[in-house]
Amino acid sequence: MAKVTDAVAALALPVVEEAGCTLWDVEYVKEAGTWFLRVYIDKEGGVSIDDCEAVSRPLSDRLDQADPIEGSYTFEVSSAGADRALKKPEHFARFQGSEVEVKLYRPREGRKEFVGLLRNYEDGAVTLEIDGAQVLFTRQEIALVRLYPRF
């Protein structure tokens, strides 16, 4: 599915930038038998419903015209969110020093979730500072890394 997301990202980027936002991520996933195409956007100060609409309408037209996806799907544009997933090197660079949650495929020391300050990201490996100690998680261990907002 990487080709679909790459094609959609290329179509989305100029539309997103024209709306004054940045493209955070594109995902194409099947949930409960339905395919979803989700475009996540970001903006300094936060994304509003008007921002999502400003991207959704013209991007929907571009997708209809280019037709990069066979079959039907549900199209959504939304904010990357306060608890956004960090996937790309630039995501990790932007949030260096922020509190994040790392979820693992298999338990380590009896747990699969760790929260700490993001200290380093290199080739998929993540280092967190947890209770003053540096803890390294390898790319093979990590299922998900996301921001951990406290409200």
PDB file of C-alpha atoms in Angstrom:
ATOM      1  CA  MET A   1       0.000   0.000   0.000  1.00  0.00           C
ATOM      2  CA  ALA A   2       3.029   2.296   0.142  1.00  0.00           C
ATOM      3  CA  LYS A   3       2.553   3.172  -3.526  1.00  0.00           C
ATOM      4  CA  VAL A   4      -1.010   4.329  -2.874  1.00  0.00           C
ATOM      5  CA  THR A   5       0.029   6.508   0.045  1.00  0.00           C
ATOM      6  CA  ASP A   6       2.964   7.949  -1.908  1.00  0.00           C
ATOM      7  CA  ALA A   7       0.712   8.800  -4.866  1.00  0.00           C
ATOM      8  CA  VAL A   8      -1.879  10.403  -2.595  1.00  0.00           C
ATOM      9  CA  ALA A   9       0.803  12.338  -0.690  1.00  0.00           C
ATOM     10  CA  ALA A  10       2.091  13.762  -3.979  1.00  0.00           C
ATOM     11  CA  LEU A  11      -1.429  14.859  -4.931  1.00  0.00           C
ATOM     12  CA  ALA A  12      -2.164  16.195  -1.444  1.00  0.00           C
ATOM     13  CA  LEU A  13       0.996  18.200  -0.778  1.00  0.00           C
ATOM     14  CA  PRO A  14       0.228  21.260  -2.947  1.00  0.00           C
ATOM     15  CA  VAL A  15      -3.399  21.348  -1.763  1.00  0.00           C
ATOM     16  CA  VAL A  16      -2.369  21.111   1.889  1.00  0.00           C
ATOM     17  CA  GLU A  17       0.292  23.806   1.517  1.00  0.00           C
ATOM     18  CA  GLU A  18      -2.127  26.099  -0.318  1.00  0.00           C
ATOM     19  CA  ALA A  19      -4.444  25.798   2.695  1.00  0.00           C
ATOM     20  CA  GLY A  20      -1.580  27.011   4.930  1.00  0.00           C
ATOM     21  CA  CYS A  21      -0.987  23.611   6.516  1.00  0.00           C
ATOM     22  CA  THR A  22       1.658  20.888   6.404  1.00  0.00           C
ATOM     23  CA  LEU A  23       1.130  17.286   5.386  1.00  0.00           C
ATOM     24  CA  TRP A  24       1.759  15.073   8.411  1.00  0.00           C
ATOM     25  CA  ASP A  25       0.876  11.618   7.078  1.00  0.00           C
ATOM     26  CA  VAL A  26      -1.262   9.616   4.669  1.00  0.00           C
ATOM     27  CA  GLU A  27      -2.637   6.196   5.522  1.00  0.00           C
ATOM     28  CA  TYR A  28      -4.676   3.710   3.531  1.00  0.00           C
ATOM     29  CA  VAL A  29      -6.088   1.029   5.816  1.00  0.00           C
ATOM     30  CA  LYS A  30      -8.854  -1.528   5.925  1.00  0.00           C
ATOM     31  CA  GLU A  31     -11.041  -1.433   9.026  1.00  0.00           C
ATOM     32  CA  ALA A  32     -14.109  -3.634   9.552  1.00  0.00           C
ATOM     33  CA  GLY A  33     -14.218  -4.486   5.845  1.00  0.00           C
ATOM     34  CA  THR A  34     -14.034  -0.866   4.624  1.00  0.00           C
ATOM     35  CA  TRP A  35     -11.012   0.879   3.117  1.00  0.00           C
ATOM     36  CA  PHE A  36     -10.151   4.295   4.550  1.00  0.00           C
ATOM     37  CA  LEU A  37      -7.888   6.900   2.988  1.00  0.00           C
ATOM     38  CA  ARG A  38      -6.832   9.330   5.704  1.00  0.00           C
ATOM     39  CA  VAL A  39      -4.839  12.479   5.159  1.00  0.00           C
ATOM     40  CA  TYR A  40      -3.460  14.003   8.356  1.00  0.00           C
ATOM     41  CA  ILE A  41      -2.562  17.681   8.374  1.00  0.00           C
ATOM     42  CA  ASP A  42      -0.844  19.961  10.849  1.00  0.00           C
ATOM     43  CA  LYS A  43      -0.622  23.709  11.362  1.00  0.00           C
ATOM     44  CA  GLU A  44       1.101  25.987  13.826  1.00  0.00           C
ATOM     45  CA  GLY A  45      -1.499  26.834  16.457  1.00  0.00           C
ATOM     46  CA  GLY A  46      -3.662  23.825  15.591  1.00  0.00           C
ATOM     47  CA  VAL A  47      -5.905  22.584  12.811  1.00  0.00           C
ATOM     48  CA  SER A  48      -9.530  23.727  12.619  1.00  0.00           C
ATOM     49  CA  ILE A  49     -12.506  22.139  10.900  1.00  0.00           C
ATOM     50  CA  ASP A  50     -12.209  24.933   8.309  1.00  0.00           C
ATOM     51  CA  ASP A  51      -8.631  23.834   7.567  1.00  0.00           C
ATOM     52  CA  CYS A  52      -9.800  20.251   7.062  1.00  0.00           C
ATOM     53  CA  GLU A  53     -12.554  21.430   4.740  1.00  0.00           C
ATOM     54  CA  ALA A  54     -10.140  23.661   2.795  1.00  0.00           C
ATOM     55  CA  VAL A  55      -8.037  20.563   2.085  1.00  0.00           C
ATOM     56  CA  SER A  56     -10.808  17.994   1.728  1.00  0.00           C
ATOM     57  CA  ARG A  57     -12.833  19.567  -1.067  1.00  0.00           C
ATOM     58  CA  PRO A  58     -10.054  20.329  -3.576  1.00  0.00           C
ATOM     59  CA  LEU A  59      -8.144  17.141  -2.709  1.00  0.00           C
ATOM     60  CA  SER A  60     -11.268  15.049  -3.236  1.00  0.00           C
ATOM     61  CA  ASP A  61     -11.580  16.561  -6.724  1.00  0.00           C
ATOM     62  CA  ARG A  62      -7.914  15.811  -7.461  1.00  0.00           C
ATOM     63  CA  LEU A  63      -8.330  12.228  -6.252  1.00  0.00           C
ATOM     64  CA  ASP A  64     -11.402  11.761  -8.450  1.00  0.00           C
ATOM     65  CA  GLN A  65      -9.466  13.097 -11.431  1.00  0.00           C
ATOM     66  CA  ALA A  66      -6.222  11.146 -10.860  1.00  0.00           C
ATOM     67  CA  ASP A  67      -8.011   8.007  -9.582  1.00  0.00           C
ATOM     68  CA  PRO A  68      -4.947   6.488  -7.813  1.00  0.00           C
ATOM     69  CA  ILE A  69      -7.025   3.894  -5.919  1.00  0.00           C
ATOM     70  CA  GLU A  70      -9.015   1.056  -7.423  1.00  0.00           C
ATOM     71  CA  GLY A  71     -12.315   0.348  -5.746  1.00  0.00           C
ATOM     72  CA  SER A  72     -14.253   2.308  -3.188  1.00  0.00           C
ATOM     73  CA  TYR A  73     -12.939   3.864  -0.002  1.00  0.00           C
ATOM     74  CA  THR A  74     -13.902   6.418   2.621  1.00  0.00           C
ATOM     75  CA  PHE A  75     -11.868   9.633   2.399  1.00  0.00           C
ATOM     76  CA  GLU A  76     -11.057  11.637   5.540  1.00  0.00           C
ATOM     77  CA  VAL A  77      -8.950  14.703   6.271  1.00  0.00           C
ATOM     78  CA  SER A  78      -8.124  15.399   9.900  1.00  0.00           C
ATOM     79  CA  SER A  79      -5.662  16.927  12.303  1.00  0.00           C
ATOM     80  CA  ALA A  80      -2.631  14.850  13.189  1.00  0.00           C
ATOM     81  CA  GLY A  81      -3.878  15.209  16.785  1.00  0.00           C
ATOM     82  CA  ALA A  82      -2.268  15.897  20.128  1.00  0.00           C
ATOM     83  CA  ASP A  83      -1.369  12.210  20.455  1.00  0.00           C
ATOM     84  CA  ARG A  84      -0.095  11.894  16.892  1.00  0.00           C
ATOM     85  CA  ALA A  85       2.013   8.963  15.788  1.00  0.00           C
ATOM     86  CA  LEU A  86       5.646   9.737  15.029  1.00  0.00           C
ATOM     87  CA  LYS A  87       6.741   7.837  11.925  1.00  0.00           C
ATOM     88  CA  LYS A  88       9.248   9.854   9.916  1.00  0.00           C
ATOM     89  CA  PRO A  89      12.702  11.115  10.953  1.00  0.00           C
ATOM     90  CA  GLU A  90      11.440  14.711  10.691  1.00  0.00           C
ATOM     91  CA  HIS A  91       8.617  13.892  13.145  1.00  0.00           C
ATOM     92  CA  PHE A  92      11.132  12.660  15.710  1.00  0.00           C
ATOM     93  CA  ALA A  93      13.419  15.656  15.124  1.00  0.00           C
ATOM     94  CA  ARG A  94      10.549  18.099  15.651  1.00  0.00           C
ATOM     95  CA  PHE A  95       9.501  16.536  18.948  1.00  0.00           C
ATOM     96  CA  GLN A  96      12.944  15.856  20.438  1.00  0.00           C
ATOM     97  CA  GLY A  97      12.651  16.420  24.197  1.00  0.00           C
ATOM     98  CA  SER A  98       8.872  15.905  24.228  1.00  0.00           C
ATOM     99  CA  GLU A  99       7.097  13.252  26.224  1.00  0.00           C
ATOM    100  CA  VAL A 100       6.220  10.239  24.074  1.00  0.00           C
ATOM    101  CA  GLU A 101       4.778   6.777  24.493  1.00  0.00           C
ATOM    102  CA  VAL A 102       6.486   3.753  22.963  1.00  0.00           C
ATOM    103  CA  LYS A 103       4.379   0.633  22.457  1.00  0.00           C
ATOM    104  CA  LEU A 104       6.200  -2.651  21.905  1.00  0.00           C
ATOM    105  CA  TYR A 105       5.236  -5.809  20.051  1.00  0.00           C
ATOM    106  CA  ARG A 106       6.411  -7.993  22.960  1.00  0.00           C
ATOM    107  CA  PRO A 107       6.674  -7.193  26.655  1.00  0.00           C
ATOM    108  CA  ARG A 108       9.963  -5.976  28.101  1.00  0.00           C
ATOM    109  CA  GLU A 109      10.268  -6.348  31.847  1.00  0.00           C
ATOM    110  CA  GLY A 110       6.591  -7.329  31.927  1.00  0.00           C
ATOM    111  CA  ARG A 111       5.255  -4.275  30.070  1.00  0.00           C
ATOM    112  CA  LYS A 112       4.570  -3.247  26.506  1.00  0.00           C
ATOM    113  CA  GLU A 113       4.118   0.526  27.022  1.00  0.00           C
ATOM    114  CA  PHE A 114       6.744   3.030  28.125  1.00  0.00           C
ATOM    115  CA  VAL A 115       6.449   6.802  28.567  1.00  0.00           C
ATOM    116  CA  GLY A 116       9.441   9.108  28.694  1.00  0.00           C
ATOM    117  CA  LEU A 117      11.214  12.055  27.105  1.00  0.00           C
ATOM    118  CA  LEU A 118      12.315  11.514  23.524  1.00  0.00           C
ATOM    119  CA  ARG A 119      16.093  11.865  23.573  1.00  0.00           C
ATOM    120  CA  ASN A 120      17.221  10.278  20.313  1.00  0.00           C
ATOM    121  CA  TYR A 121      16.026   8.693  17.083  1.00  0.00           C
ATOM    122  CA  GLU A 122      18.405   6.900  14.760  1.00  0.00           C
ATOM    123  CA  ASP A 123      17.568   4.428  11.990  1.00  0.00           C
ATOM    124  CA  GLY A 124      14.267   3.481  13.622  1.00  0.00           C
ATOM    125  CA  ALA A 125      15.699   3.087  17.134  1.00  0.00           C
ATOM    126  CA  VAL A 126      14.296   5.356  19.831  1.00  0.00           C
ATOM    127  CA  THR A 127      15.963   6.411  23.078  1.00  0.00           C
ATOM    128  CA  LEU A 128      13.765   7.648  25.918  1.00  0.00           C
ATOM    129  CA  GLU A 129      14.725   9.164  29.218  1.00  0.00           C
ATOM    130  CA  ILE A 130      12.663   7.359  31.847  1.00  0.00           C
ATOM    131  CA  ASP A 131      13.189   8.279  35.506  1.00  0.00           C
ATOM    132  CA  GLY A 132      16.606   9.730  34.677  1.00  0.00           C
ATOM    133  CA  ALA A 133      17.822   6.634  32.798  1.00  0.00           C
ATOM    134  CA  GLN A 134      18.362   6.355  29.032  1.00  0.00           C
ATOM    135  CA  VAL A 135      16.388   3.416  27.587  1.00  0.00           C
ATOM    136  CA  LEU A 136      16.938   2.260  23.999  1.00  0.00           C
ATOM    137  CA  PHE A 137      14.183   0.590  21.960  1.00  0.00           C
ATOM    138  CA  THR A 138      15.143  -1.031  18.653  1.00  0.00           C
ATOM    139  CA  ARG A 139      13.151  -0.694  15.450  1.00  0.00           C
ATOM    140  CA  GLN A 140      12.259  -4.412  15.657  1.00  0.00           C
ATOM    141  CA  GLU A 141      10.687  -3.977  19.120  1.00  0.00           C
ATOM    142  CA  ILE A 142       8.614  -0.876  18.377  1.00  0.00           C
ATOM    143  CA  ALA A 143       4.993  -1.182  17.291  1.00  0.00           C
ATOM    144  CA  LEU A 144       4.135   2.515  17.718  1.00  0.00           C
ATOM    145  CA  VAL A 145       5.601   5.797  18.952  1.00  0.00           C
ATOM    146  CA  ARG A 146       3.257   8.701  19.633  1.00  0.00           C
ATOM    147  CA  LEU A 147       3.164  11.952  21.531  1.00  0.00           C
ATOM    148  CA  TYR A 148       1.917  11.579  25.080  1.00  0.00           C
ATOM    149  CA  PRO A 149      -0.084  14.695  25.969  1.00  0.00           C
ATOM    150  CA  ARG A 150      -1.023  15.329  29.574  1.00  0.00           C
ATOM    151  CA  PHE A 151      -4.272  17.130  30.186  1.00  0.00           C
TER     152      PHE A 151
END
